Amino acid sequence: MHDLDRLKMLIGLYQKEARDLKKLISISIKEWEYMMADHYAQRLRQVNRELQILQTILDPDYGEKQILIRQITHYKKNRSLAGQKNLRELYEQWIGDAEKKLEGLNSNVNPDAPFSRVVADLLEKLKRKEVQKVVLMFDSELDLGIIITSGRKLYLRIPKIKTLRNRNAIGNHQISLLQGMGFQWDARETLLYLGLELNTLTNQVMELLSKIVFKVFIFEEMGGKSYISYR
């Protein structure tokens, strides 16, 4: 199955779960089951976070589009309120500007699953020794990312663990999850690393990276702080 198709299918599954959870929350409230409603609400928040991440990978402009949609809705609601006659012209201008910007974003043609495509291509080049190192920077402000190199094995390294701890970018929970995926400490416990056989399928590596991004380090938006580099 194509990466884009898999991504769309996963988004569809999360969207269905979100709809089901909303129904369960409504039923629980009607039946005075507030503890169950809170349980479902917590899961819904997690599903919505992961949905936003997946949508951003599918469409890098997704976050900005959602902000504009909320702004337009807010302006239209305020425009219709009593006592807003003096501000109506200003709201009309804001609505027009936001709708024009949204139309421009919607007309952009984005490449299919850019993150998956670029990273998968670089992993193949790394295996063929066409590049020496690939850096997936998740958050440049926190200096949180993965360095991937190829030698006798394909190595994934998360460096500067002490610094990341001090910046609250990583904690015992995340470290435990990474160790559950096979990551180990180096001798000085300054970084976590995972060695994979060179014949490991690119799709398997991509699945592992996706789990790290979505399950270990949950990013609501990665735009502006994340990048991919190689040499």
Coordinates of C-alpha atoms in Angstrom, one line a residue, residues 28 33-41:
S28 CA -22.4 9.0 29.6
E33 CA -21.8 8.6 34.3
Y34 CA -19.4 11.5 34.7
M35 CA -16.3 9.4 35.5
M36 CA -16.8 7.5 32.2
A37 CA -17.4 10.7 30.4
D38 CA -14.1 12.1 31.7
H39 CA -12.3 8.9 30.7
Y40 CA -13.7 9.2 27.1
A41 CA -12.9 12.9 27.0

